[in-house]
PDB file of N, CA and C in Angstrom:
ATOM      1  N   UNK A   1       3.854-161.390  42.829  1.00 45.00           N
ATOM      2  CA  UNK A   1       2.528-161.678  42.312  1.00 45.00           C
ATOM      3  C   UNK A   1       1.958-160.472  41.576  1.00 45.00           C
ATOM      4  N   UNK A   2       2.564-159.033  42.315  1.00 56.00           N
ATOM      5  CA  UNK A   2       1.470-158.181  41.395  1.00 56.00           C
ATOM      6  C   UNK A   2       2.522-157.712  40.087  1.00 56.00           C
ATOM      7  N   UNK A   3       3.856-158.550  39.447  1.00 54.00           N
ATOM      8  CA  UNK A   3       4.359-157.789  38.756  1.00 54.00           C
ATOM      9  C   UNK A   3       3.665-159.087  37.583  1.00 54.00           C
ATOM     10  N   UNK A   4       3.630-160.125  38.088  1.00 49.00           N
ATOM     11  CA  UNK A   4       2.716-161.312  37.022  1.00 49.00           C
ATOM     12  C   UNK A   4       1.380-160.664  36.849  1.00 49.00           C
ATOM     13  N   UNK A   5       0.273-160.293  37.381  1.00 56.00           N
ATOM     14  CA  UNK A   5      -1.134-159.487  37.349  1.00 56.00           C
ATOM     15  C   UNK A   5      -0.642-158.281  35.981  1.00 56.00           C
ATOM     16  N   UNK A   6       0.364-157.189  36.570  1.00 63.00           N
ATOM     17  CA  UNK A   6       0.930-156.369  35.877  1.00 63.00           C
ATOM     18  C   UNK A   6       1.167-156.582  34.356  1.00 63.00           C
ATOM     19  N   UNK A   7       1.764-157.918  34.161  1.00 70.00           N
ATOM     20  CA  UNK A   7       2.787-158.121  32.904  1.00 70.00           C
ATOM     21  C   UNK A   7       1.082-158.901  32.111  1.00 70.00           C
ATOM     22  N   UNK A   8       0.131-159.434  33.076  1.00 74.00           N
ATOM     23  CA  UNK A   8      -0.874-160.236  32.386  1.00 74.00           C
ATOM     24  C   UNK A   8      -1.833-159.062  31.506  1.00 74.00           C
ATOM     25  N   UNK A   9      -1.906-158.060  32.601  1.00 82.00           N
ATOM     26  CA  UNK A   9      -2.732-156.981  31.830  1.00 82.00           C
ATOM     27  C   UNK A   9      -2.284-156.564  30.605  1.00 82.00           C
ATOM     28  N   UNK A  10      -0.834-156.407  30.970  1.00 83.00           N
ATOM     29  CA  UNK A  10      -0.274-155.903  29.433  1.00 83.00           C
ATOM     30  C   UNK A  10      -0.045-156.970  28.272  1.00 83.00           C
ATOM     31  N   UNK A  11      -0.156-157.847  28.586  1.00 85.00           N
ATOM     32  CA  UNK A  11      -0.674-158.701  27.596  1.00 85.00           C
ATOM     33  C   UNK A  11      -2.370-158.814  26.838  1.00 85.00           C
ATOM     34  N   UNK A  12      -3.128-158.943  27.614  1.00 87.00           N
ATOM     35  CA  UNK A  12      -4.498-158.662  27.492  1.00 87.00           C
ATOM     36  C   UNK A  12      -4.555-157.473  26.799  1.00 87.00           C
ATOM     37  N   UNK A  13      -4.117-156.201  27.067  1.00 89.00           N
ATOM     38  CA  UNK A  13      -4.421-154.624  26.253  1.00 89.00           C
ATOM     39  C   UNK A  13      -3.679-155.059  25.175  1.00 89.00           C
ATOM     40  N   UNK A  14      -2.497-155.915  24.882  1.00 88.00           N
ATOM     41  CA  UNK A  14      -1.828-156.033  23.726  1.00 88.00           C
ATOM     42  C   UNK A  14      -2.284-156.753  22.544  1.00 88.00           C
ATOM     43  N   UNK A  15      -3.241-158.160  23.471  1.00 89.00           N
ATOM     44  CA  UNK A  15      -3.960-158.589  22.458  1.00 89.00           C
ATOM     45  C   UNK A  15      -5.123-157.530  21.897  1.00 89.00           C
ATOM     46  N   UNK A  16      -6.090-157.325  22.992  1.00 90.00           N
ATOM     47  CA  UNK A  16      -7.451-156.319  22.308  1.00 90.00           C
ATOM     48  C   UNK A  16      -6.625-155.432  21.299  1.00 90.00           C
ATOM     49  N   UNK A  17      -5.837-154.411  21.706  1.00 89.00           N
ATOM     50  CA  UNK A  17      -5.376-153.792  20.702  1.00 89.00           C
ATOM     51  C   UNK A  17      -5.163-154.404  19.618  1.00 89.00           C
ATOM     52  N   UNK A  18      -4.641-155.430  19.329  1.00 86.00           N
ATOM     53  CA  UNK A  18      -4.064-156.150  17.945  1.00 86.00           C
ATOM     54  C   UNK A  18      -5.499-156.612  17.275  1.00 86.00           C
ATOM     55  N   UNK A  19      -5.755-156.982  18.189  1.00 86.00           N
ATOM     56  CA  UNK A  19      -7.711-157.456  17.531  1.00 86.00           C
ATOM     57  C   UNK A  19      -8.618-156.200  17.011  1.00 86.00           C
ATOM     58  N   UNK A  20      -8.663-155.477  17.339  1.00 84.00           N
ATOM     59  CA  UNK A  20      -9.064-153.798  17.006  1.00 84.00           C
ATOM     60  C   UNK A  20      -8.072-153.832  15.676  1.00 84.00           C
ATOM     61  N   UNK A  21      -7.099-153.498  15.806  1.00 80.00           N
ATOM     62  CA  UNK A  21      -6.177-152.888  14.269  1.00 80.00           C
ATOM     63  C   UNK A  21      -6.637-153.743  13.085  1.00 80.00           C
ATOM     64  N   UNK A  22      -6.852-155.360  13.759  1.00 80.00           N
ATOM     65  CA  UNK A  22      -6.907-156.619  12.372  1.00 80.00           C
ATOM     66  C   UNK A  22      -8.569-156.164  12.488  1.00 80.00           C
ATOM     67  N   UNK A  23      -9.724-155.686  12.939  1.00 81.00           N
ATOM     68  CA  UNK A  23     -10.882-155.520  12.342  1.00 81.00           C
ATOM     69  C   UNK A  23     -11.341-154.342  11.435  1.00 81.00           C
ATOM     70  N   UNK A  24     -10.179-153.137  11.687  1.00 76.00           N
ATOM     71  CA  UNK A  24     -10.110-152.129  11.364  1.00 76.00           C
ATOM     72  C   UNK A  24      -8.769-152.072  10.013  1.00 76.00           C
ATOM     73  N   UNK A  25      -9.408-152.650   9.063  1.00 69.00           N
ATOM     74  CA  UNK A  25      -8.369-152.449   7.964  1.00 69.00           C
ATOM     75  C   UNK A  25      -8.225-151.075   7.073  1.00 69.00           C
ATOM     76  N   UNK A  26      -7.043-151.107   6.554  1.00 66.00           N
ATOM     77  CA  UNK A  26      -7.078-150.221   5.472  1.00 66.00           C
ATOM     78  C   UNK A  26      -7.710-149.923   4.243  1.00 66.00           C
ATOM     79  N   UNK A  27      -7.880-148.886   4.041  1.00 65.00           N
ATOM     80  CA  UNK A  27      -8.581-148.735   2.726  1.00 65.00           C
ATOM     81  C   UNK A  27      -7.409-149.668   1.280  1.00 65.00           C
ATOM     82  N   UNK A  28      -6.635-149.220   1.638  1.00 61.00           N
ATOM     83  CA  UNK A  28      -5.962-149.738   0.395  1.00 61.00           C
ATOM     84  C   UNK A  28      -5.596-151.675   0.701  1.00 61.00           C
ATOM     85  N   UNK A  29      -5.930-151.957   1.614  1.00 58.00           N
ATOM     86  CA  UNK A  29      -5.531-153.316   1.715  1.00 58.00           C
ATOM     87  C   UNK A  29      -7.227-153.868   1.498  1.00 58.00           C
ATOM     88  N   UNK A  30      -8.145-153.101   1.147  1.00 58.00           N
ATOM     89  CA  UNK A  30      -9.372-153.916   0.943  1.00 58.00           C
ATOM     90  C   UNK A  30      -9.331-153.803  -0.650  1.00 58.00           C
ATOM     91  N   UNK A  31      -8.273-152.855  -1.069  1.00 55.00           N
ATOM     92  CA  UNK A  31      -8.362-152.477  -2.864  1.00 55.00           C
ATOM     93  C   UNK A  31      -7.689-153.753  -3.460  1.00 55.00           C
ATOM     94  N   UNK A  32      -7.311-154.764  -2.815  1.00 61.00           N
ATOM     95  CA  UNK A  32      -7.089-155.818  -3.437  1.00 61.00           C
ATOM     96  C   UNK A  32      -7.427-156.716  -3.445  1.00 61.00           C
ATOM     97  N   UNK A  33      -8.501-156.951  -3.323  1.00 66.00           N
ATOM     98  CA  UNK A  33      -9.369-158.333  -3.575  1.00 66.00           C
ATOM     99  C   UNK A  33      -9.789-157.574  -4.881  1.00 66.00           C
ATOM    100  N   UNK A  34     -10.190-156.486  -5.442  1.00 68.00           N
ATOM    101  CA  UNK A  34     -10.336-156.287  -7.061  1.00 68.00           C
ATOM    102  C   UNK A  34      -8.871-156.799  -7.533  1.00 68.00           C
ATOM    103  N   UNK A  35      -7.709-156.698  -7.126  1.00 70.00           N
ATOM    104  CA  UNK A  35      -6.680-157.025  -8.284  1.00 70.00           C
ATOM    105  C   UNK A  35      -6.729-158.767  -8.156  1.00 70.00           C
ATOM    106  N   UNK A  36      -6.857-158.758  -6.948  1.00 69.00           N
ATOM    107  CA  UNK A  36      -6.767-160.105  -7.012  1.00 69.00           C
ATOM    108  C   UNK A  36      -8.337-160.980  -7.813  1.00 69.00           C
ATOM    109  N   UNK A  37      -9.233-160.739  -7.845  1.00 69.00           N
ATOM    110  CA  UNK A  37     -10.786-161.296  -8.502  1.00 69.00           C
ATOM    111  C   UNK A  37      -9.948-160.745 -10.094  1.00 69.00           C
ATOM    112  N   UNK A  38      -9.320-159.561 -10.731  1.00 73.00           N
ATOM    113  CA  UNK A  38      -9.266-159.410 -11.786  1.00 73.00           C
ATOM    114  C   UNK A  38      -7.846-160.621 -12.489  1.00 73.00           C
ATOM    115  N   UNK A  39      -7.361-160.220 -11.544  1.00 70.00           N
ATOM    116  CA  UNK A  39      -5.853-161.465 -12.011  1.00 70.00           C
ATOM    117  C   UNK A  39      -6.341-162.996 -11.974  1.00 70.00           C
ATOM    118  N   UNK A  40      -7.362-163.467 -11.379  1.00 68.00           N
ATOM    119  CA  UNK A  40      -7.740-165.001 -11.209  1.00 68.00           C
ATOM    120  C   UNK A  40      -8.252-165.139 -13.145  1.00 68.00           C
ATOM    121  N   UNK A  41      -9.458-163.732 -12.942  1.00 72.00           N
ATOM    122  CA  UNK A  41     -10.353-163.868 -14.516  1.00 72.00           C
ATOM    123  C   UNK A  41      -9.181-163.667 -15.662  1.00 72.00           C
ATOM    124  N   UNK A  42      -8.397-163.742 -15.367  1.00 70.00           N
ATOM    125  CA  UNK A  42      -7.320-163.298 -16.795  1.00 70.00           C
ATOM    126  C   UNK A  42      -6.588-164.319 -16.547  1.00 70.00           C
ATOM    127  N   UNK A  43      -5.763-164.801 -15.191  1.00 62.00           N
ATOM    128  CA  UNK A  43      -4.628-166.065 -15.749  1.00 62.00           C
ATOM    129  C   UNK A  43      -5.897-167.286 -15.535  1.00 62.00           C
ATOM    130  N   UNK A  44      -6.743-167.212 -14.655  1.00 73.00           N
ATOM    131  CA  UNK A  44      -7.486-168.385 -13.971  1.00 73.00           C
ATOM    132  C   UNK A  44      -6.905-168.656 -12.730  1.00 73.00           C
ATOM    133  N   UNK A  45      -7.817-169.566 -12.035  1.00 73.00           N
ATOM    134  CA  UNK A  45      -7.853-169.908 -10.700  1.00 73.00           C
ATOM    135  C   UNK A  45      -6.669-170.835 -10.082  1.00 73.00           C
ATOM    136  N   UNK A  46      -6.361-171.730 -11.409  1.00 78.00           N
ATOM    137  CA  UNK A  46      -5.519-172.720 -11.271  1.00 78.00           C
ATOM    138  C   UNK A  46      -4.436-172.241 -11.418  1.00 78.00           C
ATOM    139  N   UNK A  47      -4.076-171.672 -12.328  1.00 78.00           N
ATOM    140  CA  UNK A  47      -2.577-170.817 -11.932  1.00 78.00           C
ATOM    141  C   UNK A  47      -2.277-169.989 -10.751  1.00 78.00           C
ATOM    142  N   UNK A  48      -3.325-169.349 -10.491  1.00 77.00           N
ATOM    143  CA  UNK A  48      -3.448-168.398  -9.075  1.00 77.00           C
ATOM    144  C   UNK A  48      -3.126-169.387  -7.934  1.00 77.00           C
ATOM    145  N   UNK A  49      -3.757-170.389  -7.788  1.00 79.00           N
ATOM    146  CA  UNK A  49      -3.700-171.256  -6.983  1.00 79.00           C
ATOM    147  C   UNK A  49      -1.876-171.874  -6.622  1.00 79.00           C
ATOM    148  N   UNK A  50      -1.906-172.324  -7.787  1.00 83.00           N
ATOM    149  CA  UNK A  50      -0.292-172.815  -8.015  1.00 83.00           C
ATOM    150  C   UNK A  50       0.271-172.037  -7.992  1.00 83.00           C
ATOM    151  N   UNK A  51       0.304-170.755  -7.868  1.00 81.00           N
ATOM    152  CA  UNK A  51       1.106-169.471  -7.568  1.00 81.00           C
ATOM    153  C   UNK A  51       1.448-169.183  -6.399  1.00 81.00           C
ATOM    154  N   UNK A  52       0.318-169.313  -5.469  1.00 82.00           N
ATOM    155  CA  UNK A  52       0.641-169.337  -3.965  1.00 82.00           C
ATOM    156  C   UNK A  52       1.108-170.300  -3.481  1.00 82.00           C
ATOM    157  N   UNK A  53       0.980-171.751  -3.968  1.00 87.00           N
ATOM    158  CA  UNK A  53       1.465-172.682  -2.747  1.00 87.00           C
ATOM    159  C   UNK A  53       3.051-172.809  -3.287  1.00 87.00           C
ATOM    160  N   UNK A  54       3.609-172.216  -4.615  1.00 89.00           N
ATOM    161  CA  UNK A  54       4.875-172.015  -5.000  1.00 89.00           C
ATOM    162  C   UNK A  54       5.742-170.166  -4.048  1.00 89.00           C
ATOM    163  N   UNK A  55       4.728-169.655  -3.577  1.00 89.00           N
ATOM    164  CA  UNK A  55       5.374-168.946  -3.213  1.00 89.00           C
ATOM    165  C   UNK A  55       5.122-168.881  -1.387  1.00 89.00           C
ATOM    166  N   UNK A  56       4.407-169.913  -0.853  1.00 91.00           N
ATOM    167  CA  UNK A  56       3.875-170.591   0.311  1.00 91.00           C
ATOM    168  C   UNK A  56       5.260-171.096   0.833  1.00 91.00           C
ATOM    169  N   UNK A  57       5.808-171.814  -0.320  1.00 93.00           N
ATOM    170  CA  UNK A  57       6.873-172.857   0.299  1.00 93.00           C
ATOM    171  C   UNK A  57       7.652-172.511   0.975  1.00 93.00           C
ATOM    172  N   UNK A  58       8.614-171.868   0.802  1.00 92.00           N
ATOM    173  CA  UNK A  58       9.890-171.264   1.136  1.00 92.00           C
ATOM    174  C   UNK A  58       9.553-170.608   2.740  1.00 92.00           C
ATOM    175  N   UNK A  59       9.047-170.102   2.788  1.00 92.00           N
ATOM    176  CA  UNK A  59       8.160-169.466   4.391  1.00 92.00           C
ATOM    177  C   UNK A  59       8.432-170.533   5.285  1.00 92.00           C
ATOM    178  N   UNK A  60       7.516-171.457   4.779  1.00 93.00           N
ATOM    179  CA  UNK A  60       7.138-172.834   5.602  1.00 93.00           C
ATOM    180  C   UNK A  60       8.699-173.920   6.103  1.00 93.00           C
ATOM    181  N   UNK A  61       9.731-173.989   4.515  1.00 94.00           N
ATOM    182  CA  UNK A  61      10.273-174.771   4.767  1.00 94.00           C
ATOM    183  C   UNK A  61      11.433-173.952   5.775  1.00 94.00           C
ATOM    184  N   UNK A  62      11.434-172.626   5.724  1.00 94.00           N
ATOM    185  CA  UNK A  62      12.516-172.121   6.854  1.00 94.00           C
ATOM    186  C   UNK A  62      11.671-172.202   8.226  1.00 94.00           C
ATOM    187  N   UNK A  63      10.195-172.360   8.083  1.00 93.00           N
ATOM    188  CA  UNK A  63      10.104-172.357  10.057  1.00 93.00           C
ATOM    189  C   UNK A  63      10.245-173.936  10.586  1.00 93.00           C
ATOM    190  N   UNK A  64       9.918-174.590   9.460  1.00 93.00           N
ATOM    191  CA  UNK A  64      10.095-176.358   9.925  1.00 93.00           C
ATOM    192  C   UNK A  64      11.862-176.388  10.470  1.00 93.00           C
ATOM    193  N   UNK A  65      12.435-176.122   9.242  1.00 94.00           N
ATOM    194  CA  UNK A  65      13.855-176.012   9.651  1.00 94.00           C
ATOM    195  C   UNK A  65      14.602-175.203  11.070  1.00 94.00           C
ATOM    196  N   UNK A  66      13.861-174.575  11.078  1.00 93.00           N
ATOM    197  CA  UNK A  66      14.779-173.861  12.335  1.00 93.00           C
ATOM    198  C   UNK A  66      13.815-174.780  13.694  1.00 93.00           C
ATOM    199  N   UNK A  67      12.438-174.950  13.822  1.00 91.00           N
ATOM    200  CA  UNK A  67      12.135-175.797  14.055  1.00 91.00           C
ATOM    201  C   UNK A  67      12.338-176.960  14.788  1.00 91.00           C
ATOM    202  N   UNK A  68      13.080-177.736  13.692  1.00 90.00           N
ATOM    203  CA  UNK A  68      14.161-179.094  13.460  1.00 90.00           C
ATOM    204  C   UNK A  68      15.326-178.938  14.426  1.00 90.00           C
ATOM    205  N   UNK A  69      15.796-177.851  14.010  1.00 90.00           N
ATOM    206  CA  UNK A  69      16.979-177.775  14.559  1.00 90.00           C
ATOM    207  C   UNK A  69      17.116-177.246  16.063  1.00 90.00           C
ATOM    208  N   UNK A  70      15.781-177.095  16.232  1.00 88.00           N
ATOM    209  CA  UNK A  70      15.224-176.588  17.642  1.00 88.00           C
ATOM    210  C   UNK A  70      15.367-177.985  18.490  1.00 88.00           C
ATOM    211  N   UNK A  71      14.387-178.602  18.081  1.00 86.00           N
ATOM    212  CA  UNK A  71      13.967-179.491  18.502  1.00 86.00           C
ATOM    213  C   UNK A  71      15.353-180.630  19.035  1.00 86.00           C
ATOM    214  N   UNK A  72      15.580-180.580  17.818  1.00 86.00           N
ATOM    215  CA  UNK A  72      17.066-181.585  17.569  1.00 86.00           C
ATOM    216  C   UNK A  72      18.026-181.215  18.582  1.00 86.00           C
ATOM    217  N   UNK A  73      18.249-179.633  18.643  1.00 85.00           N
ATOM    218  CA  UNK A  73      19.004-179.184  20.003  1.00 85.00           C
ATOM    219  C   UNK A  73      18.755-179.773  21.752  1.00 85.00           C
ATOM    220  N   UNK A  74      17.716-178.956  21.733  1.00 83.00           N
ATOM    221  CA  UNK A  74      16.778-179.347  23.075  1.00 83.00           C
ATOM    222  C   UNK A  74      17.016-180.888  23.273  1.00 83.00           C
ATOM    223  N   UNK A  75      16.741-181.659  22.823  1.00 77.00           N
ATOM    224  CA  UNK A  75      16.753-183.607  22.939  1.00 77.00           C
ATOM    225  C   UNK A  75      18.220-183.606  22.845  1.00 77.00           C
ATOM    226  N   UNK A  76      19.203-183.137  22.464  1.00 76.00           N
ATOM    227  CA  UNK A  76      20.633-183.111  22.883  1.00 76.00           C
ATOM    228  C   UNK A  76      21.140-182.578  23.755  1.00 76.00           C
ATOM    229  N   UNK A  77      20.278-181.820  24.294  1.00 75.00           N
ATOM    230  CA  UNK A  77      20.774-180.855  25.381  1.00 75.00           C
ATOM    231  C   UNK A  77      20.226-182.237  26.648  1.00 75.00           C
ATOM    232  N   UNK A  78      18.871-182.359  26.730  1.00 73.00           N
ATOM    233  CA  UNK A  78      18.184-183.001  27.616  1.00 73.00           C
ATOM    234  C   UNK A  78      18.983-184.556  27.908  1.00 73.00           C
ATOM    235  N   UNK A  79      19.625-185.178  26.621  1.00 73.00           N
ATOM    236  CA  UNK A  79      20.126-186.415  26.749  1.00 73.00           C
ATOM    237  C   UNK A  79      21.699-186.400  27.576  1.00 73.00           C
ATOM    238  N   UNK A  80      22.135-184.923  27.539  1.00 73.00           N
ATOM    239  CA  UNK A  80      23.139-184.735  27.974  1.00 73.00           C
ATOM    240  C   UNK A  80      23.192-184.417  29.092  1.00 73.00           C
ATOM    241  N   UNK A  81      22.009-184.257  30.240  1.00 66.00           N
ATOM    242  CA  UNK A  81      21.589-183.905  30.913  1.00 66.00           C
ATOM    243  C   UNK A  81      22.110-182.213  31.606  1.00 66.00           C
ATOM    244  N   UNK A  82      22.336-181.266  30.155  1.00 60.00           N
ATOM    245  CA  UNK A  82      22.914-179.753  30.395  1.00 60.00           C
ATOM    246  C   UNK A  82      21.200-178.898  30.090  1.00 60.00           C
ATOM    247  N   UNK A  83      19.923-179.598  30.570  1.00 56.00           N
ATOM    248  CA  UNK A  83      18.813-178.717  30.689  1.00 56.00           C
ATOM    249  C   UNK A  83      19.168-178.003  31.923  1.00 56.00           C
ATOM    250  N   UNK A  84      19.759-177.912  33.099  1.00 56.00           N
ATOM    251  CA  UNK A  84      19.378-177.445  34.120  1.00 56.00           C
ATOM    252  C   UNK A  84      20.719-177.002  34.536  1.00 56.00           C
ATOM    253  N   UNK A  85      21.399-176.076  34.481  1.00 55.00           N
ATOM    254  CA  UNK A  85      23.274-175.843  34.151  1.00 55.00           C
ATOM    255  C   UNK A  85      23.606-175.566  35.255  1.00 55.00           C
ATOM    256  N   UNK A  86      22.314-175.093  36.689  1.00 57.00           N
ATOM    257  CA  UNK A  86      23.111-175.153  37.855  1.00 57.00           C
ATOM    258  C   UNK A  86      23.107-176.088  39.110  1.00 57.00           C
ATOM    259  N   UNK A  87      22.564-177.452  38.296  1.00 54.00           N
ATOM    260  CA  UNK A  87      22.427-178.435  39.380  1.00 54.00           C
ATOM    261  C   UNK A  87      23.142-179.469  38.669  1.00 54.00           C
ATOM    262  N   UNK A  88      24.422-179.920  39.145  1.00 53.00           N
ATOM    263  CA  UNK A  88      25.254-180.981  38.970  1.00 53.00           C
ATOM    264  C   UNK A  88      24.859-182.317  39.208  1.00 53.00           C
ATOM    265  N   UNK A  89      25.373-183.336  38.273  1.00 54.00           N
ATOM    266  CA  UNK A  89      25.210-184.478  38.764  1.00 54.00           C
ATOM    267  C   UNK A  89      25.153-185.153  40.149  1.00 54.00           C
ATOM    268  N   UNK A  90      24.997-185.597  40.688  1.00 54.00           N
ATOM    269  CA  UNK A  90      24.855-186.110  42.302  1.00 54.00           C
ATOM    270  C   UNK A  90      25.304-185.366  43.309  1.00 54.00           C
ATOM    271  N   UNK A  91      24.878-184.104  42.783  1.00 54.00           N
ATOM    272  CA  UNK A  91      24.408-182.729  43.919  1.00 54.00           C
ATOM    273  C   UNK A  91      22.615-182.345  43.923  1.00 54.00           C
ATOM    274  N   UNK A  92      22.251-182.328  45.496  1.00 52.00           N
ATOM    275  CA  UNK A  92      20.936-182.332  45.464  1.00 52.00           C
ATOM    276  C   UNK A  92      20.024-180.604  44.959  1.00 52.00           C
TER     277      UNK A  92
END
């Protein structure tokens, strides 16, 4: 019980910490909302737009896929009944 308490805290300091770093940004990662406000006024919004969900894709379609193949595993594993590898069929 106290190594679960243990492992919970260090989760908890791991989140606050991560929440602290993402409120506390960089100077140079705030210098781009100028490139980015200047690149919208020169190509426009609509290209900007269609720019990201073309470079969105590829991200997305590898986590669906592995995903898939997650999923697809697990329900083959489960139908085969090899979820639980050290309890045999009609052993209690």
């Amino acid at each position: 019980m106290k190594a679960l308490r243990t492992n919970g805290l260090f989760y908890v300091t791991l989140a606050v910490i991560a929440v602290i770093l993402a409120l506390c940004p960089a100077e140079e990662a705030a210098a781009q909302c100028a490139m980015c406000r200047s690149a919208v006024s020169n190509a426009g919004a609509k290209a900007m737009n269609l720019a990201i969900l073309v470079l969105l894709i590829p991200p997305v379609a590898m986590f669906c896929s592995v995903f898939a193949v997650a999923y697809r595993f697990r329900k083959a594993r489960e139908d085969d009944g090899l979820t639980n590898p050290t309890r045999r069929s009609g052993q209690p």
